[in-house]
Coordinates of C-alpha atoms in Angstrom, one line a residue:
X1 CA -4.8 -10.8 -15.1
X2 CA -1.5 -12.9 -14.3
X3 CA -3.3 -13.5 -10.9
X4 CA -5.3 -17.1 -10.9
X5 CA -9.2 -16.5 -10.8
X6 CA -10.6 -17.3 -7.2
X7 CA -6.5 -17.5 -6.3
X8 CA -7.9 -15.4 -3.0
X9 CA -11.3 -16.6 -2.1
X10 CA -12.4 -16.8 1.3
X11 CA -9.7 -14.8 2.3
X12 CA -9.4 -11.6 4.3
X13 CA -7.4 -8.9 2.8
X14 CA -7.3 -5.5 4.8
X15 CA -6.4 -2.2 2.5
X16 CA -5.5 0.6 4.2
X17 CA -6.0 3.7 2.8
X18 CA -8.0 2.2 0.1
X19 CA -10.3 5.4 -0.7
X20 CA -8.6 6.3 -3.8
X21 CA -5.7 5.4 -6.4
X22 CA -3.2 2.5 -5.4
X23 CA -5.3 1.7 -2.6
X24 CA -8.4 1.7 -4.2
X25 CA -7.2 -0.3 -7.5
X26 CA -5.2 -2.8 -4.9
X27 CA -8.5 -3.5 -3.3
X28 CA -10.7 -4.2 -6.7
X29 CA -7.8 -6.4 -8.0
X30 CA -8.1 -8.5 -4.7
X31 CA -12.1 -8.4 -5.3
X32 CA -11.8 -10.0 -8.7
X33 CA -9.4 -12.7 -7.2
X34 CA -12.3 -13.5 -4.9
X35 CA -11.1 -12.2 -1.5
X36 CA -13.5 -10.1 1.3
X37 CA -12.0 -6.9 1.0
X38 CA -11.7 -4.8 3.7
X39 CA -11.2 -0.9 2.4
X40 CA -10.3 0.9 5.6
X41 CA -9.6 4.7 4.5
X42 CA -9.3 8.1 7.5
X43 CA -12.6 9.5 5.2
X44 CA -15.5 7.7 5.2
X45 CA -17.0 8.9 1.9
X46 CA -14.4 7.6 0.1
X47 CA -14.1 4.3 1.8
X48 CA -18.2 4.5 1.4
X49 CA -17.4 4.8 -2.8
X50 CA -14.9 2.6 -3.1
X51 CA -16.5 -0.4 -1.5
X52 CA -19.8 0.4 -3.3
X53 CA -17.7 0.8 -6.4
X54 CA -16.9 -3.2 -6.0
X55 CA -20.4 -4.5 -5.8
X56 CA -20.9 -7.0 -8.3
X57 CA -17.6 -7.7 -8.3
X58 CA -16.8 -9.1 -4.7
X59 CA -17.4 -8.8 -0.9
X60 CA -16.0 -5.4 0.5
X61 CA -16.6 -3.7 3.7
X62 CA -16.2 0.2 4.8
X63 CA -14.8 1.3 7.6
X64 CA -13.2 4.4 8.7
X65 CA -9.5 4.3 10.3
X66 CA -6.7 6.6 11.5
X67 CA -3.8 4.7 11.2
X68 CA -2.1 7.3 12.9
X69 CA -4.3 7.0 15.9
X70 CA -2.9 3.9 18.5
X71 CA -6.5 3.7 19.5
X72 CA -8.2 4.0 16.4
X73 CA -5.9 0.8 14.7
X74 CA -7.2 -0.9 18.2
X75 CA -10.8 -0.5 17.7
X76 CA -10.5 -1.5 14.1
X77 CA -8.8 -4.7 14.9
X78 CA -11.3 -5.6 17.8
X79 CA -14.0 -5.0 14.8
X80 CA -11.9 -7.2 13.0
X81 CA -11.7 -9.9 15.4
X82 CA -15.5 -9.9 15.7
X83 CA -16.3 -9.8 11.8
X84 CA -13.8 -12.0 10.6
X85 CA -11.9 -13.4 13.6
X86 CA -8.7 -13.8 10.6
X87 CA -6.6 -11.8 8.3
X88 CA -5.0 -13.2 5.3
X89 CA -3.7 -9.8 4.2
X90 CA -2.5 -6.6 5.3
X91 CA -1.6 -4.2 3.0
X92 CA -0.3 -1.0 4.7
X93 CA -1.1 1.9 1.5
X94 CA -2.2 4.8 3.8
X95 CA -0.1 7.3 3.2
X96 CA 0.2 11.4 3.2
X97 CA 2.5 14.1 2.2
X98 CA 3.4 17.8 2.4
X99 CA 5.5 20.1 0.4
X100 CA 7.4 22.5 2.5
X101 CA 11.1 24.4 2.9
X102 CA 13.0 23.1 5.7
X103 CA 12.4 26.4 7.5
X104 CA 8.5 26.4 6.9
X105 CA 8.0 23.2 8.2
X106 CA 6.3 22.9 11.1
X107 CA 7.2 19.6 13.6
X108 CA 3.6 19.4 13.4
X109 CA 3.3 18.8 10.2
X110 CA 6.0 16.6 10.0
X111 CA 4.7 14.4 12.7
X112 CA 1.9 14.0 10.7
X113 CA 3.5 12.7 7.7
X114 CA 5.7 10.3 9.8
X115 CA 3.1 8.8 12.3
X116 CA 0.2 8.4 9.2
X117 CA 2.7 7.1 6.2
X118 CA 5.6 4.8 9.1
X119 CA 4.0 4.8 12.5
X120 CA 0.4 3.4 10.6
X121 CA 2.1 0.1 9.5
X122 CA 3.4 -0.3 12.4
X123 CA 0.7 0.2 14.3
X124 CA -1.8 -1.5 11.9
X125 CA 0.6 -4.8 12.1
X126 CA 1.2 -4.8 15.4
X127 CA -2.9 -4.6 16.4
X128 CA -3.9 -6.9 13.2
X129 CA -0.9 -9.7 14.7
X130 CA -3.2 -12.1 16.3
X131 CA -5.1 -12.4 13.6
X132 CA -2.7 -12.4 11.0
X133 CA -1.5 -15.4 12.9
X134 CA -4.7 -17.1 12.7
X135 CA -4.2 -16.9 8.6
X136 CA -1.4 -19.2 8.4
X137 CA 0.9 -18.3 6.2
X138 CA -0.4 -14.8 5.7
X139 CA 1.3 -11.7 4.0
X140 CA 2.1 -7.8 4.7
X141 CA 2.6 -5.2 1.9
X142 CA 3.7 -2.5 2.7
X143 CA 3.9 0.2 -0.3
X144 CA 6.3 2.3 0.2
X145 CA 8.2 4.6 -2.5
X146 CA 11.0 5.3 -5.2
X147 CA 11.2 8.4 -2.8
X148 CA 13.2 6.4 -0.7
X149 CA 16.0 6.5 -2.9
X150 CA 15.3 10.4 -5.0
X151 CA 13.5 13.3 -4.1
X152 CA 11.8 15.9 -5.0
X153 CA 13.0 19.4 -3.5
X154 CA 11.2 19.8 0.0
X155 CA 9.6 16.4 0.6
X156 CA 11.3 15.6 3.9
X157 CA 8.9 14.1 5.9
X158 CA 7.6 12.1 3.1
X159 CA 10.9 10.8 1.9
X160 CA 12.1 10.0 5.4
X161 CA 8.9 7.8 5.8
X162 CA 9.3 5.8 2.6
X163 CA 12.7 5.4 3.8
X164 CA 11.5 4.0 7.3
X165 CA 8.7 1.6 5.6
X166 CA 11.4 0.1 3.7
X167 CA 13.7 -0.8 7.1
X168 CA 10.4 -1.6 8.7
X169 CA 9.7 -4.4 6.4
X170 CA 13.0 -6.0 6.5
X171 CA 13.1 -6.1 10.2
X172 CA 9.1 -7.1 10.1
X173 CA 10.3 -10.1 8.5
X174 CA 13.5 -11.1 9.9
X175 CA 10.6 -10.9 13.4
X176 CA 7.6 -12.3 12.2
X177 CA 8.9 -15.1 9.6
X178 CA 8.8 -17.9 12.4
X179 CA 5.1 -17.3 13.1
X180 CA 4.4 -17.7 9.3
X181 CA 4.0 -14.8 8.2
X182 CA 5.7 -13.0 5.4
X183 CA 6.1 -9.2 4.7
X184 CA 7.7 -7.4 2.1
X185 CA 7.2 -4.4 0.1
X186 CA 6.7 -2.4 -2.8
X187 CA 8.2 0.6 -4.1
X188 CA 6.0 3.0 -7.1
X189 CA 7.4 5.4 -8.8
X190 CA 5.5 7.9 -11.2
X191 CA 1.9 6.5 -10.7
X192 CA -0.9 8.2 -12.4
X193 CA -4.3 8.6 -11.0
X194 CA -6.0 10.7 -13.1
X195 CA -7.1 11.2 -16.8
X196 CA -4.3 9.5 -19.4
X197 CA -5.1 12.4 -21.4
X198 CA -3.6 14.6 -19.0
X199 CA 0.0 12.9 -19.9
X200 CA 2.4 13.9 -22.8
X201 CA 4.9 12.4 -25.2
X202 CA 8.1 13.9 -22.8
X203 CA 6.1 12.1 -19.7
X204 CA 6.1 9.0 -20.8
X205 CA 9.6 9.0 -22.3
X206 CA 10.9 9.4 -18.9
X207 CA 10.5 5.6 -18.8
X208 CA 12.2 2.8 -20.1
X209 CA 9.5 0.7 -20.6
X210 CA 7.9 4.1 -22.5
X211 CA 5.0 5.2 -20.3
X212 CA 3.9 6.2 -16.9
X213 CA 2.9 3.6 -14.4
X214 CA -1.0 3.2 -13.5
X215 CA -2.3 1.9 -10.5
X216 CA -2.6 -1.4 -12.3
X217 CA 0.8 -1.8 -11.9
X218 CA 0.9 -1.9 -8.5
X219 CA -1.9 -3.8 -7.8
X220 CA -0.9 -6.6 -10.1
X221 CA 2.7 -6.8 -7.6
X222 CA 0.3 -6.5 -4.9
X223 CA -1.5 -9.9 -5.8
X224 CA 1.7 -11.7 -6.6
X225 CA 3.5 -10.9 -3.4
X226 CA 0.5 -11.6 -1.3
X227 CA 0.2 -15.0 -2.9
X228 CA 1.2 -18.2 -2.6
X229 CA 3.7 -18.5 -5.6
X230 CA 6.0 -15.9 -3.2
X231 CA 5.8 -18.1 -1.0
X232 CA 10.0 -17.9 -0.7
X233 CA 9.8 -14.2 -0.6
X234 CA 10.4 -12.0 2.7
X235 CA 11.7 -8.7 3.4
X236 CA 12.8 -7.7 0.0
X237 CA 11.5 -4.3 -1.3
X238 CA 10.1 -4.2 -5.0
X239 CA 10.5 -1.1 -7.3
X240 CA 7.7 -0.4 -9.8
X241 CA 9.0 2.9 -11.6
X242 CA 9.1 1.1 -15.5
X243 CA 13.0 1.5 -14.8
X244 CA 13.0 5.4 -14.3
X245 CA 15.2 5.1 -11.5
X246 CA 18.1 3.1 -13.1
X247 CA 18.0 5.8 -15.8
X248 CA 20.9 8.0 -16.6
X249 CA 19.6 11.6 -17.4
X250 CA 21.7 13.9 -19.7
X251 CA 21.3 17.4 -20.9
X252 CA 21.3 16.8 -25.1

């Protein structure tokens, strides 16, 4: 990997929503650079698999967070504090969505979308401050989305929160640059999780660089923007779609 062996070691790196796919492949790419990985995730199992999935490979710890709940982003920083007292890292990954019409979505549902996917960033840097502080020179990721920019019919809520994460980090950093801490953010595009099989020929030829994006992909950005050698890098928002959105699509 491009990232320098060790480049992370004895740091902290939080993962939110680190479970499964980006998350989970962010958090083994900052294992084999040598970090303690913190996977936080809402559902225990899979925060439970994915750090047990890393033994033998680094130092990460479970623990189950709602980054939608004010109080539960509290508690987890307090446990933080007492585990750690430091966080090098923040990656803010948790993220949800819901496909609905305008008229069948419910307020609830979009409230869920927008506190879990804008308001959990928020929340999760605004609790995990005093000890990002305490890393000198530390670093928040948020990972955001090429929804930001093109939808999907009937993503709303999800859109509109990409959207927010990436004002969020610009005005994240313009705030938090003089207390040494950098924040920027990364936006996928057509990421997949499962089984390469599962892909065809017209799937990948969507892309530019001619195939779909892995999680990989992200974690490797991931790495570099939490590093060092970005040191001179704040607010900016990275796309990660192997050039799908700058792609001009005709009917042949």
């Amino acid at each position: 990997m491009a990232v320098k062996e060790w480049e992370f070691a004895e740091r902290v790196v939080v993962v939110t929503g680190a479970g499964r796919g980006i998350g989970r492949s962010i958090s083994r790419a900052f294992a084999e650079a040598g970090a303690e990985v913190v996977i936080a995730d809402k559902d225990p199992r899979s925060a439970e698999e994915a750090a047990s999935d890393l033994k033998g490979v680094g130092r990460a710890y479970a623990r189950t967070v709602d980054v939608a709940s004010e109080q539960g982003v509290v508690e987890f920083s307090q446990w933080l504090q007492e585990a750690f007292g430091v966080v090098h890292v923040l990656v803010n990954n948790a993220g949800v969505g819901i496909h609905a019409s305008l008229t069948a979505l419910s307020s609830e549902e979009w409230d869920q979308v927008l506190d879990t996917n804008a308001k959990g960033a928020f929340l999760c840097t605004k609790h995990l401050l005093p000890l990002l502080e305490q890393g000198r020179q530390a670093a928040v990721v948020n990972i955001s989305s090429t929804r930001a920019d093109m939808s999907e019919p009937n993503t709303f809520p999800y859109s509109a929160s990409k959207g927010a994460l990436r004002s969020l980090t610009h005005s994240l950093a313009v705030s938090l640059g003089r207390r040494g801490i950098r924040v920027n953010c990364i936006s996928p595009g057509w990421i997949h999780n499962g089984d390469p099989e599962e892909l065809t020929e017209q799937d990948h030829d969507q892309h530019p660089v001619g195939r779909v994006g892995r999680p990989e992909d992200v974690a490797e950005a991931c790495l570099f923007l939490a590093s060092p050698r970005a040191g001179f890098i704040t607010g900016t928002n990275l796309t990660i779609d192997g050039g799908m959105t700058v792609k001009m699509i005709y009917r042949e």
